[in-house]
Amino acid sequence: MSKGSLRPAMASVVALSFLLAAAPVTAQESAVANPANWPVAHSPSTITDARTERAITRLLRKLTVEQKVGQVIQGDISSIKPEDLARYPLGSILAGGNSGPYGDERADAAKWLKLVNEFRAASRKAGAGVPILFGVDAVHGHSNLPGATIFPHNVGLGAAHDADLIKRIGVATAAEVAGSGIEWTFAPTLAAPQDLRWGRAYEGYSSDPAVIASYSKAMVEGLQGPLLAGKPLPAEKVAASAKHFLADGGTEHGKDQGDAKLAEPELVRLHAQGYPVAIDAGALTVMASFSSWNGAKNHGNRSLLTDVLKQRMGFEGLVVGDWNGHGQVEGCTPTDCAASINAGLDLYMAPDSWKGLYDNTLRQVRDGTIPMARLDDAVRRILRVKYKLGLMGPKLVERGDPAAVGAQAHLDVAREAVAKSLVLLKNEGSVLPIKPGAKVLVTGPGADSMAMQAGGWTITWQGTDTTGADFPKGRTIGRAIVEAVAEAGGSAEIAKGQGAVKPDVAIVVFGEQPYAEFQGDVPNLLFQSREGELELMKQLKAQGVPVVALFLSGRPMFVGPEMNVADAFVAAWQPGSQGQGVADVLVARKDGKPPRDFTGTLPFDWPRDARSPMVEPLWRVGHGLSYAKPASVGKVNEEPRVEVGSLLSETTFIRAGKVIEPWRLGLDSVVTMRAVDVAAQEDARQFTWGGKGDIALDGPVVDMQRHLNGGFALRLDWRLDARGSGPVTVAFAGVKLDVSQSLGAAGKPATLRIPLTCFAEHGAKLNAVGSPLRLSADKGFTVSVRNARIEGVGETIPCPPFVQ
């Protein structure tokens, strides 16, 4: 499908959707797919060669029921140890976004390899000698690993419109993942984000299904290489995972883990196009989506997982779940869900629930709730992937080459990708490229911030604490520009504000702070300056300094005022570790020409205002200027046309001491409050109890059910100032826990995290939370609270005692 044909086709789908909506159908009927409406595909026969299938059949006869059940469950390294496999012979292990070897989030490749080998050795002693399958989220390079090559996030790669580049990125990523001993990455993401309020929009290459389809094939081939009959993948290749099946980018209001309310033709046209191509290319795994389709969770939708994916699309590999996603299926919990495997899921991702899930699944197989034929099929598919990866005979493939991590050839590809991802939206007066010999100021919050340019899924899940030290072979954008300007005979400085010397030109680097799923969901597309970026640009302009705005973001956003103030405006997305790619396009050499021209074009429509879905885009997919093809941009709209409020989600309650709307703070008469300094001026509120009483946050009833798994916790950043005379409790959604032993040392900032499961197991209703925090104490207790929010965490955290 060409870009030009996409919009008329979408119009016909909308019309069809309207007609279907007019007919009375039940939610159950509208969530049942008709396979005849879906594309036909098939996994290559090289995945199911006769010799391998005979070997699997023989092995299935030897495996006990206990060993078979173990094969269909995957645990996270934060909650399982190699020695646990002797009792629980799990078939797979993963390392989630916040999980590092031996609790070290900044472990090097050698340490990763050591951990993988320990699990591998332990698994070969259990489960009839079947080794574990080890998976990791390498979504823009091997991003959990310091020193790895970090490529632009997918939104930037979509702007490059270069499938060959995507394949080369796949080759480099596979080599670095395999270099740390790991053989499976949860990529590529084939979402087609349609509402940019979604916090994972940057994980999608484009809203255009044609771009996604072309990239799907390229990335799978880059990661896995060609699949040869009877031969395993080479040691520098890893299994791909086409994800998330299906329509995670089409949920209502862009809500993560939400509901895609779509007619089936629209579901197929917009959200399915990347999958048949990936399957034909040999993708060994597919990951199911957290989201729903017309009210039915995809983890439990047989018509999608079995009838469409496995039968119509002929997928012969394994279908893995997402982080406790099976627990969201109706009638299920993270430790009890026969419905998912019966619907077609082959491997439960049960990071912290694996033990209870193993026991319950074993019981359900024995009592016939899960048919043995379905269990055998799931295990066959898992073993099929293990054989293809060379984890099993006749020839074993040993992965592990730490020297491949951060190899110069990979860094060169990343630098190229950065340059090709940049989109020029404005260049009045030809302020770009920066001329030889110029005095340049690089300023703004992103000027020297590896966290902002790398984004989420970098070292940690949300990516907020990434630093330049994590990538010694990388460059922040500011440092790369300083080097390039100096090489061209000029001078440049990185400074806060306006710098020490009036420059010939200023580059203001600003944009979104890092985020990943949940935390990235926003109510609209308004970019709100938090560090005075717009005012800084105005001050520079008032002094006659031309301004280049370099915008870092995971999605197009409404930046009308910034666009009008700037002389040049560049959408740089989240370019990753190699900031030199930015300098290659922005800074001219001594001959007056930059190493590269702008070639990137928009992968998504750019908003005219902050409303979403967009009423009328300012620029459509495919738009982009260049030095070779300049164009003048007139004044753009500056009115957001939405209510200007907080960009923070409903799961942020207190930030820097301030209560965030829509939440309200209430104090008992015995509690007093005043502003105090903890880490910055008046960044906390100090509460002092003059007697037994409470402080409480209340507001509109919010559905937080999607956060109900072991990966999310209530987080309080505070400082204990005086312990007081009685117990201290924290309540969430009406359930109270005693935190008296978890307050931290007096006078020192501390963080308390309580998993939401701790409240849920005692009756908290997360689908209707009206009071997310109630802190109760007695006379003399004094605490200074900086932040309170729901946060994703990777490690296993014990629950405080329950209070009746």
CSV table of C-alpha atoms in Angstrom, one decimal, residues 430-743:
chain,number,residue,atom,x,y,z
A,430,SER,CA,19.2,29.7,6.0
A,431,VAL,CA,20.4,29.7,9.6
A,432,LEU,CA,21.2,26.1,9.1
A,433,PRO,CA,23.7,24.7,8.4
A,434,ILE,CA,25.9,26.4,11.0
A,435,LYS,CA,28.6,28.2,9.1
A,436,PRO,CA,32.4,27.6,9.5
A,437,GLY,CA,34.0,29.8,12.0
A,438,ALA,CA,30.8,30.6,13.9
A,439,LYS,CA,30.5,31.2,17.6
A,440,VAL,CA,27.8,28.8,18.8
A,441,LEU,CA,25.8,28.4,22.0
A,442,VAL,CA,24.3,25.0,22.8
A,443,THR,CA,21.8,25.4,25.5
A,444,GLY,CA,18.5,24.0,26.9
A,445,PRO,CA,17.8,21.0,29.1
A,446,GLY,CA,18.7,18.5,26.4
A,447,ALA,CA,22.0,20.0,25.4
A,448,ASP,CA,24.1,17.6,27.4
A,449,SER,CA,21.5,15.0,28.5
A,450,MET,CA,22.0,11.4,27.5
A,451,ALA,CA,18.7,10.6,29.2
A,452,MET,CA,16.7,13.0,27.1
A,453,GLN,CA,18.2,11.9,23.8
A,454,ALA,CA,18.1,8.2,24.6
A,455,GLY,CA,14.6,8.2,26.1
A,456,GLY,CA,12.9,5.3,27.9
A,457,TRP,CA,14.0,1.7,27.7
A,458,THR,CA,17.6,2.8,28.2
A,459,ILE,CA,19.6,1.1,31.1
A,460,THR,CA,16.4,1.2,33.1
A,461,TRP,CA,12.7,0.8,32.1
A,462,GLN,CA,11.8,4.5,32.2
A,463,GLY,CA,15.3,5.7,31.3
A,464,THR,CA,15.2,8.6,33.7
A,465,ASP,CA,18.7,8.1,35.3
A,466,THR,CA,20.7,7.4,32.1
A,467,THR,CA,23.9,9.4,31.9
A,468,GLY,CA,26.7,10.0,29.5
A,469,ALA,CA,28.9,7.8,31.6
A,470,ASP,CA,26.7,4.8,30.7
A,471,PHE,CA,27.9,5.1,27.0
A,472,PRO,CA,31.6,6.1,27.0
A,473,LYS,CA,31.7,5.6,23.2
A,474,GLY,CA,28.6,7.9,22.7
A,475,ARG,CA,28.2,11.6,22.5
A,476,THR,CA,25.6,13.9,23.9
A,477,ILE,CA,24.2,16.2,21.2
A,478,GLY,CA,25.9,19.3,22.7
A,479,ARG,CA,29.3,17.7,23.0
A,480,ALA,CA,29.1,16.4,19.4
A,481,ILE,CA,28.2,19.9,18.1
A,482,VAL,CA,31.0,21.5,20.1
A,483,GLU,CA,33.5,19.1,18.4
A,484,ALA,CA,32.1,19.7,14.9
A,485,VAL,CA,32.1,23.4,15.3
A,486,ALA,CA,35.7,23.4,16.5
A,487,GLU,CA,36.7,21.2,13.5
A,488,ALA,CA,35.2,23.8,11.2
A,489,GLY,CA,37.3,26.6,12.8
A,490,GLY,CA,34.6,28.0,15.1
A,491,SER,CA,34.0,27.9,18.8
A,492,ALA,CA,31.1,26.5,20.8
A,493,GLU,CA,30.0,26.2,24.4
A,494,ILE,CA,27.4,24.2,26.3
A,495,ALA,CA,25.8,26.5,28.9
A,496,LYS,CA,22.7,27.0,30.9
A,497,GLY,CA,20.8,30.0,29.8
A,498,GLN,CA,22.4,32.6,27.5
A,499,GLY,CA,26.0,31.7,28.0
A,500,ALA,CA,29.0,33.9,28.7
A,501,VAL,CA,29.6,35.4,25.2
A,502,LYS,CA,27.0,36.6,22.7
A,503,PRO,CA,26.9,33.9,20.0
A,504,ASP,CA,26.4,34.1,16.3
A,505,VAL,CA,23.7,31.4,16.6
A,506,ALA,CA,22.1,29.5,19.5
A,507,ILE,CA,20.9,25.9,19.4
A,508,VAL,CA,18.3,25.3,22.0
A,509,VAL,CA,17.9,21.5,22.7
A,510,PHE,CA,14.6,20.8,24.6
A,511,GLY,CA,11.7,18.4,24.7
A,512,GLU,CA,10.2,15.6,26.6
A,513,GLN,CA,11.8,13.9,29.5
A,514,PRO,CA,12.3,10.1,29.3
A,515,TYR,CA,9.3,7.8,29.8
A,516,ALA,CA,8.1,4.4,29.0
A,517,GLU,CA,4.7,2.7,29.1
A,518,PHE,CA,2.1,4.1,31.6
A,519,GLN,CA,4.2,7.0,32.6
A,520,GLY,CA,4.2,8.4,29.0
A,521,ASP,CA,0.4,8.5,28.5
A,522,VAL,CA,-0.7,12.2,28.2
A,523,PRO,CA,-4.1,13.9,28.1
A,524,ASN,CA,-3.3,15.9,24.9
A,525,LEU,CA,-0.4,16.8,22.6
A,526,LEU,CA,0.6,20.1,24.2
A,527,PHE,CA,4.3,20.5,24.9
A,528,GLN,CA,4.6,22.5,28.1
A,529,SER,CA,7.9,24.1,28.9
A,530,ARG,CA,9.1,23.2,32.4
A,531,GLU,CA,12.5,24.9,32.3
A,532,GLY,CA,11.8,28.2,30.6
A,533,GLU,CA,12.8,27.0,27.1
A,534,LEU,CA,10.4,29.3,25.3
A,535,GLU,CA,11.4,32.3,27.4
A,536,LEU,CA,15.1,31.5,26.7
A,537,MET,CA,14.5,31.5,23.0
A,538,LYS,CA,12.6,34.8,23.2
A,539,GLN,CA,15.5,36.4,25.2
A,540,LEU,CA,18.1,35.2,22.6
A,541,LYS,CA,15.9,36.5,19.8
A,542,ALA,CA,15.6,39.9,21.5
A,543,GLN,CA,19.4,40.2,21.5
A,544,GLY,CA,19.5,39.5,17.8
A,545,VAL,CA,20.7,35.9,18.1
A,546,PRO,CA,19.3,33.5,15.5
A,547,VAL,CA,17.8,30.5,17.2
A,548,VAL,CA,17.8,26.8,16.1
A,549,ALA,CA,15.2,24.8,18.1
A,550,LEU,CA,16.2,21.1,18.3
A,551,PHE,CA,13.2,19.2,19.6
A,552,LEU,CA,13.6,15.9,21.4
A,553,SER,CA,10.4,13.9,21.7
A,554,GLY,CA,8.8,10.5,21.3
A,555,ARG,CA,6.0,11.8,19.2
A,556,PRO,CA,5.0,14.9,17.3
A,557,MET,CA,3.7,17.5,19.7
A,558,PHE,CA,2.1,21.0,19.5
A,559,VAL,CA,4.9,23.5,19.7
A,560,GLY,CA,3.3,26.5,17.9
A,561,PRO,CA,4.9,29.2,20.1
A,562,GLU,CA,8.3,27.6,19.9
A,563,MET,CA,8.0,27.1,16.2
A,564,ASN,CA,7.2,30.8,15.6
A,565,VAL,CA,10.1,32.1,17.8
A,566,ALA,CA,12.7,29.8,16.3
A,567,ASP,CA,14.5,30.6,13.0
A,568,ALA,CA,15.0,26.9,12.4
A,569,PHE,CA,13.1,23.9,13.9
A,570,VAL,CA,14.3,20.3,13.8
A,571,ALA,CA,12.4,17.3,15.0
A,572,ALA,CA,15.2,15.1,16.4
A,573,TRP,CA,13.0,12.5,18.1
A,574,GLN,CA,15.0,10.4,20.6
A,575,PRO,CA,18.3,9.7,18.7
A,576,GLY,CA,20.1,7.5,21.1
A,577,SER,CA,23.8,7.5,22.0
A,578,GLN,CA,25.5,8.9,18.9
A,579,GLY,CA,24.9,12.6,19.0
A,580,GLN,CA,27.5,13.0,16.2
A,581,GLY,CA,24.7,12.2,13.8
A,582,VAL,CA,23.0,15.4,14.7
A,583,ALA,CA,26.2,17.4,14.2
A,584,ASP,CA,26.7,15.8,10.8
A,585,VAL,CA,23.5,17.5,9.5
A,586,LEU,CA,23.5,20.8,11.4
A,587,VAL,CA,27.2,21.9,11.2
A,588,ALA,CA,29.0,22.7,8.0
A,589,ARG,CA,32.6,21.7,7.4
A,590,LYS,CA,35.3,24.2,6.5
A,591,ASP,CA,34.2,24.0,2.9
A,592,GLY,CA,30.7,25.4,3.9
A,593,LYS,CA,28.9,22.1,3.3
A,594,PRO,CA,27.6,19.7,6.0
A,595,PRO,CA,28.5,16.0,5.8
A,596,ARG,CA,24.9,15.2,5.3
A,597,ASP,CA,21.7,17.0,4.2
A,598,PHE,CA,18.3,16.4,5.8
A,599,THR,CA,16.6,13.4,4.3
A,600,GLY,CA,14.1,12.5,7.1
A,601,THR,CA,10.4,13.0,6.7
A,602,LEU,CA,7.5,12.8,9.2
A,603,PRO,CA,6.5,9.3,10.2
A,604,PHE,CA,3.3,10.7,11.8
A,605,ASP,CA,1.2,13.7,11.1
A,606,TRP,CA,2.3,16.8,13.0
A,607,PRO,CA,-0.4,18.5,15.0
A,608,ARG,CA,-1.7,22.0,14.2
A,609,ASP,CA,-3.0,22.2,17.8
A,610,ALA,CA,-2.9,20.0,20.9
A,611,ARG,CA,-6.1,18.2,20.3
A,612,SER,CA,-6.0,14.4,19.9
A,613,PRO,CA,-7.1,12.7,17.7
A,614,MET,CA,-5.9,15.5,15.4
A,615,VAL,CA,-8.7,17.5,13.8
A,616,GLU,CA,-6.5,18.9,11.0
A,617,PRO,CA,-2.7,18.3,10.9
A,618,LEU,CA,-0.2,21.1,10.3
A,619,TRP,CA,1.9,18.7,8.2
A,620,ARG,CA,1.1,15.2,7.1
A,621,VAL,CA,3.2,12.0,7.0
A,622,GLY,CA,6.0,12.4,4.5
A,623,HIS,CA,6.6,16.1,5.0
A,624,GLY,CA,10.2,17.4,5.5
A,625,LEU,CA,12.4,20.1,4.2
A,626,SER,CA,16.1,20.0,3.3
A,627,TYR,CA,19.0,22.2,2.2
A,628,ALA,CA,18.5,21.1,-1.4
A,629,LYS,CA,14.8,21.8,-1.3
A,630,PRO,CA,14.1,24.7,1.1
A,631,ALA,CA,10.7,26.3,1.7
A,632,SER,CA,9.5,29.2,3.7
A,633,VAL,CA,7.2,28.4,6.7
A,634,GLY,CA,4.7,31.1,7.7
A,635,LYS,CA,3.5,31.8,11.1
A,636,VAL,CA,1.7,28.7,12.6
A,637,ASN,CA,-1.1,28.5,15.1
A,638,GLU,CA,-0.2,29.2,18.7
A,639,GLU,CA,-3.5,28.3,20.3
A,640,PRO,CA,-3.5,24.8,21.8
A,641,ARG,CA,-7.3,24.6,21.8
A,642,VAL,CA,-7.3,22.4,24.9
A,643,GLU,CA,-7.4,23.2,28.6
A,644,VAL,CA,-3.9,23.9,29.7
A,645,GLY,CA,-3.3,21.8,32.8
A,646,SER,CA,-0.8,19.3,34.0
A,647,LEU,CA,0.8,16.9,31.5
A,648,LEU,CA,1.2,14.3,34.3
A,649,SER,CA,-1.0,11.3,34.4
A,650,GLU,CA,-3.7,10.5,36.9
A,651,THR,CA,-1.1,8.2,38.6
A,652,THR,CA,1.0,11.2,39.7
A,653,PHE,CA,-0.4,12.5,43.0
A,654,ILE,CA,2.3,14.8,44.4
A,655,ARG,CA,5.3,16.3,42.5
A,656,ALA,CA,8.0,18.5,44.1
A,657,GLY,CA,5.7,19.0,47.1
A,658,LYS,CA,2.7,20.1,45.0
A,659,VAL,CA,-0.5,18.1,44.7
A,660,ILE,CA,-1.3,17.4,41.1
A,661,GLU,CA,-4.8,17.8,39.6
A,662,PRO,CA,-7.2,16.1,39.7
A,663,TRP,CA,-6.2,15.1,43.2
A,664,ARG,CA,-7.0,17.2,46.3
A,665,LEU,CA,-5.2,17.1,49.7
A,666,GLY,CA,-7.1,17.0,53.0
A,667,LEU,CA,-5.7,17.3,56.5
A,668,ASP,CA,-7.1,16.4,59.9
A,669,SER,CA,-7.2,19.4,62.3
A,670,VAL,CA,-4.4,17.9,64.3
A,671,VAL,CA,-2.0,18.0,61.3
A,672,THR,CA,-0.2,21.1,60.1
A,673,MET,CA,1.6,21.7,56.8
A,674,ARG,CA,4.4,24.0,55.6
A,675,ALA,CA,6.8,24.2,52.6
A,676,VAL,CA,10.3,23.0,53.2
A,677,ASP,CA,13.5,22.3,51.3
A,678,VAL,CA,14.7,18.7,50.8
A,679,ALA,CA,16.6,18.7,47.5
A,680,ALA,CA,15.7,22.1,46.1
A,681,GLN,CA,13.9,25.2,47.3
A,682,GLU,CA,10.5,24.4,48.7
A,683,ASP,CA,10.3,21.1,46.9
A,684,ALA,CA,8.5,19.3,49.7
A,685,ARG,CA,5.6,19.7,52.1
A,686,GLN,CA,6.3,19.0,55.8
A,687,PHE,CA,3.4,17.5,57.8
A,688,THR,CA,3.5,17.5,61.6
A,689,TRP,CA,1.0,15.5,63.7
A,690,GLY,CA,-0.2,17.2,66.9
A,691,GLY,CA,-2.3,14.1,67.7
A,692,LYS,CA,-3.7,11.0,66.0
A,693,GLY,CA,-4.9,11.8,62.5
A,694,ASP,CA,-4.6,11.5,58.8
A,695,ILE,CA,-3.6,13.3,55.6
A,696,ALA,CA,-5.4,12.1,52.5
A,697,LEU,CA,-5.5,12.6,48.8
A,698,ASP,CA,-8.9,12.2,47.2
A,699,GLY,CA,-10.3,12.9,43.8
A,700,PRO,CA,-12.4,11.4,40.9
A,701,VAL,CA,-12.7,7.7,40.7
A,702,VAL,CA,-9.9,6.4,38.4
A,703,ASP,CA,-9.5,2.9,36.9
A,704,MET,CA,-6.0,1.7,37.8
A,705,GLN,CA,-6.7,-2.0,37.1
A,706,ARG,CA,-4.1,-2.1,34.3
A,707,HIS,CA,-1.4,-1.4,36.9
A,708,LEU,CA,-2.2,-4.5,38.8
A,709,ASN,CA,0.8,-6.7,38.4
A,710,GLY,CA,4.0,-7.0,40.3
A,711,GLY,CA,5.7,-4.4,38.2
A,712,PHE,CA,3.9,-1.4,39.7
A,713,ALA,CA,4.1,0.1,43.1
A,714,LEU,CA,3.0,3.2,45.1
A,715,ARG,CA,6.1,5.3,45.5
A,716,LEU,CA,6.7,7.9,48.2
A,717,ASP,CA,9.8,10.1,48.2
A,718,TRP,CA,10.1,11.7,51.7
A,719,ARG,CA,12.2,12.5,54.6
A,720,LEU,CA,11.5,11.4,58.1
A,721,ASP,CA,11.9,14.3,60.5
A,722,ALA,CA,10.5,12.9,63.7
A,723,ARG,CA,9.2,9.4,64.5
A,724,GLY,CA,6.4,10.3,66.9
A,725,SER,CA,4.7,8.1,69.4
A,726,GLY,CA,2.7,5.5,67.4
A,727,PRO,CA,2.5,3.4,64.3
A,728,VAL,CA,2.5,4.9,60.8
A,729,THR,CA,0.2,3.4,58.1
A,730,VAL,CA,-0.2,4.0,54.4
A,731,ALA,CA,-3.6,3.3,52.8
A,732,PHE,CA,-4.4,2.9,49.1
A,733,ALA,CA,-7.9,2.5,47.9
A,734,GLY,CA,-9.1,1.9,51.4
A,735,VAL,CA,-6.6,-0.9,52.3
A,736,LYS,CA,-4.2,0.0,55.1
A,737,LEU,CA,-0.6,-1.3,55.6
A,738,ASP,CA,1.8,-0.7,58.5
A,739,VAL,CA,5.0,1.1,57.3
A,740,SER,CA,6.5,1.9,60.7
A,741,GLN,CA,9.6,-0.2,59.9
A,742,SER,CA,10.1,1.3,56.4
A,743,LEU,CA,10.3,5.0,57.1
